[in-house]
Amino acid sequence: MTYVPYFDAASSAPLHPVARQALLAALDEGWADPARLYREGRRARLLLDAAREAAADAVGVRPDELTFTSSGTRALHDGIAGALAGRRRAGRHLVHSAVEHSAVLHAAAAHEAAGGTVAEVPVDRAGRVAPGAYAAALRAAPGPTALACLQSANHEVGTRQPVAETAAECAEAGVPLLVDAAQSLAFGPVPGDWSLLTASAHKWGGPSGVGLLAVRKGVRFAPQGPADERESGRAPGFENIPAVVAAAASLRAVREEAAAEAERLRELVDRIRTRVPRLVPDVEVVGDPERRLPHLVTFSCLYVDGEALLHELDRAGFSVSSGSSCTSGTLTPSHVLRAMGVLSEGNVRVSLPLGTAEEDVERFLAVLPDVVRGVRGRLGAPERAEEATAASAGSASGDSGVSAGPGGSAGPGAGGPGDEEAEVVVDSLGKLCPIPVIELAKVIGEVPVGGLVTVLADDEAARLDIPAWCAMRGHAYEGERPADRGTAYRVRRRA
Amino acid sequence: MTYVPYFDAASSAPLHPVARQALLAALDEGWADPARLYREGRRARLLLDAAREAAADAVGVRPDELTFTSSGTRALHDGIAGALAGRRRAGRHLVHSAVEHSAVLHAAAAHEAAGGTVAEVPVDRAGRVAPGAYAAALRAAPGPTALACLQSANHEVGTRQPVAETAAECAEAGVPLLVDAAQSLAFGPVPGDWSLLTASAHKWGGPSGVGLLAVRKGVRFAPQGPADERESGRAPGFENIPAVVAAAASLRAVREEAAAEAERLRELVDRIRTRVPRLVPDVEVVGDPERRLPHLVTFSCLYVDGEALLHELDRAGFSVSSGSSCTSGTLTPSHVLRAMGVLSEGNVRVSLPLGTAEEDVERFLAVLPDVVRGVRGRLGAPERAEEATAASAGSASGDSGVSAGPGGSAGPGAGGPGDEEAEVVVDSLGKLCPIPVIELAKVIGEVPVGGLVTVLADDEAARLDIPAWCAMRGHAYEGERPADRGTAYRVRRRA
């Protein structure tokens, strides 16, 4: 394992030494077809059976309830499809939280495209599903619900979900619950009376190419796609035994370490949660402060471009990820941040691998303020003082297409009809996050308290970040309207 | 690589030293998410891109035409589904040969279950598709054909298929051809103007967990199942970069070795093809003697139980596989042997890994006769001499339920109505391969030349092996009829 500060364990963890060791041994013993009766096949079968027992024990199921898939994504895709098909006679409705992994959302979209129905359970500003929310969603369903899905903990903000309570609600309603345990399995088994569970080995330091799909006895399950005799018919293709052996061995090893490491990592994360808002102005730390994964923290920095921030942190030696738009090849901010209603610009997720050195976290905290200041400077972001006064309005309107006066230049859709109040319109069309918010901040001082600023923007992040900026700054967000081009966002100055 | 005589390379080859070395290196460099922009992600991306270039070069496609899947089975399942969906507006008919890998048959069955139509192209007694056969199948199709599938070489008998000719026939008809190259890719690229190609790394000494799916530009392809952004949307789930790197490196290494090894292995296989029928009585060597894979040979031994034969060969130190019934957890003989119309009992497939030592092949040839003799002895199989005379009829009918005379005891379905000729009925109901054929052989001497033996059997292998026995022995097979229980097979003594 490398101790260079890699802070994106939630994306993929470096291979654990135990995984490496087990993989090497199993490469020599586990390459043959375990369905064959000759010695190489029998050896492979023994390894596969032992790995299944160890992994099942760590998950808390029987070995015959556990299938090895080729990835966590495949476990989710195939687990959801199989559970929905198994319950097809009961109904075609699927319920999941708004902050599930994209693999769940994609499986849900495929289900809808095939004629099924889907409902999303909302989360609070901390990213958490309320106890009782699934019970309510099941009651409100258009018909009997075939399957409910809930992650054990969120992959972007670390918030733990009320899985045991939700499982009880689902059991009460006779609906199976599938738990995506990808982020939490390293830290312990998932409690409660859930029906199906998925996970991914490379998240706990196991090798790539191994997912887990547990289906408890008595749960109706009908594998979809072409038949295949391997892995109880639930995961087609030749078994990847060396990787499976390494996955099981490292899960066991990581569990033992995690018992001690969890508290240490939790304390390191608490430092980041507490000190980043003190060190860096205009930061929102997101996710539940208590009911959370020990090793993961997420915050968003106003007036910062997520991609530039990641790039600068990478140059400073820190590998982190971001839910901001433009950082993942898409132009939309993360659906998790959107569902939470929190700021998405300048978003940073720090997830510490087991063994992270304290001094690396301290160095991160030492480096971050300058990095953020540098990005903000290059983007021409306003200083706090500047926003508050109209004095700087002239400089702020440099190339930001600001026009003042009633109605402005925004066309019929933007200013409300017959609305004669003081208004400034900012044309941020064609500009990407965080520019629309920066331009809004620069002109807010131009209108009197009680006056209106309308921002025209076509960047998707504006929909999330303008209301979030208003909440952080104490201004009133008055909603959006479609404009001739893009969307008009209306903000009333309150201070 | 181990040089203990493992003779089942067509099932899975031991990990090649180059694969092992590449895997070890890539475990340290390739565990991160290649979609990330930080240094670990960029390193992973570089490895993935280099592996794709190397593998694409070996396949003969452009890198952007090649997708890494999690197995050869997944490549076939998803490749067939994607190609069928991409051509859905053209038609819903699928054409494949009768001797494709079961993954193709399973994908075809899923297509039929979803409302599509499927046609099988027959093969000759050598397991080979006739040139022109696909053109004929496309002409005979109930509507426009969406996709045709043909293996480059058969996995059970080694026969090479006329891929280039078939690709030309398909191109002429405007139908894409998918080639399953799993068995041949180690020995060279697949010639011809095919549209899609699949393969599996563990067949060439690469690691488990890697398949290839090539889709040439211009081929309509619509990936099925939930969306996923990885691997051009064609293979969901986190990339298995260490395994992919090892797969590409070993394919290149194996190709270089194969150029020299192919001739040596071909000569070793020729020894087996030539000498087994001399060393062991009542053996049928199957598969095309010339147009074949260099390293693979299959033969079937009359009056032998495939599972017992495999077990005895394993005890003697040889790992081989079998297409006989009862050896793979199913009670039906291999669909390949069935489609060829050859004997399935006592079936042995020998497939030599690169580097197989000559003395191991010689030792196999030295051991085989005694092993077969032992199995035959325990089953009470007839000697050649015994069959030919009626003298041994008494002993043969010991517990084999033989009854003589017109009509026999087989019930109305067995003997033909009003059929007063000399007939013996053998009741082999409830007995598994090779017992029905052994019992037939033991009583054939009881009827005069021109007389009839009816075998009542409910073992699926009898349907294939009784006609095959007749062909080997020069008797006339007169067809089957449903009986009260099982099936009545009618054999007329000719010599």
PDB file of N, CA and C in Angstrom, chain B residues 92 151 262 272 299 331 465:
ATOM      1  N   ARG B  92     -35.652  -9.315 -36.654  1.00  0.00           N
ATOM      2  CA  ARG B  92     -35.430  -9.941 -35.352  1.00  0.00           C
ATOM      3  C   ARG B  92     -34.999 -11.389 -35.488  1.00  0.00           C
ATOM      4  N   GLN B 151     -18.490 -19.357 -34.732  1.00  0.00           N
ATOM      5  CA  GLN B 151     -17.215 -19.472 -34.029  1.00  0.00           C
ATOM      6  C   GLN B 151     -16.085 -19.562 -35.048  1.00  0.00           C
ATOM      7  N   ALA B 262       2.706 -23.783 -32.709  1.00  0.00           N
ATOM      8  CA  ALA B 262       1.544 -24.370 -33.386  1.00  0.00           C
ATOM      9  C   ALA B 262       1.933 -25.633 -34.145  1.00  0.00           C
ATOM     10  N   ILE B 272      -1.756 -38.350 -31.471  1.00  0.00           N
ATOM     11  CA  ILE B 272      -2.937 -38.844 -30.744  1.00  0.00           C
ATOM     12  C   ILE B 272      -4.014 -39.274 -31.741  1.00  0.00           C
ATOM     13  N   PHE B 299     -11.799 -37.637 -29.063  1.00  0.00           N
ATOM     14  CA  PHE B 299     -12.183 -38.987 -29.510  1.00  0.00           C
ATOM     15  C   PHE B 299     -13.184 -39.570 -28.528  1.00  0.00           C
ATOM     16  N   LEU B 331     -27.435 -34.514 -17.832  1.00  0.00           N
ATOM     17  CA  LEU B 331     -27.605 -35.906 -18.278  1.00  0.00           C
ATOM     18  C   LEU B 331     -27.639 -35.999 -19.793  1.00  0.00           C
ATOM     19  N   ASP B 465     -25.949 -42.335 -29.348  1.00  0.00           N
ATOM     20  CA  ASP B 465     -24.934 -43.380 -29.360  1.00  0.00           C
ATOM     21  C   ASP B 465     -25.399 -44.670 -30.019  1.00  0.00           C
TER      22      ASP B 465
END
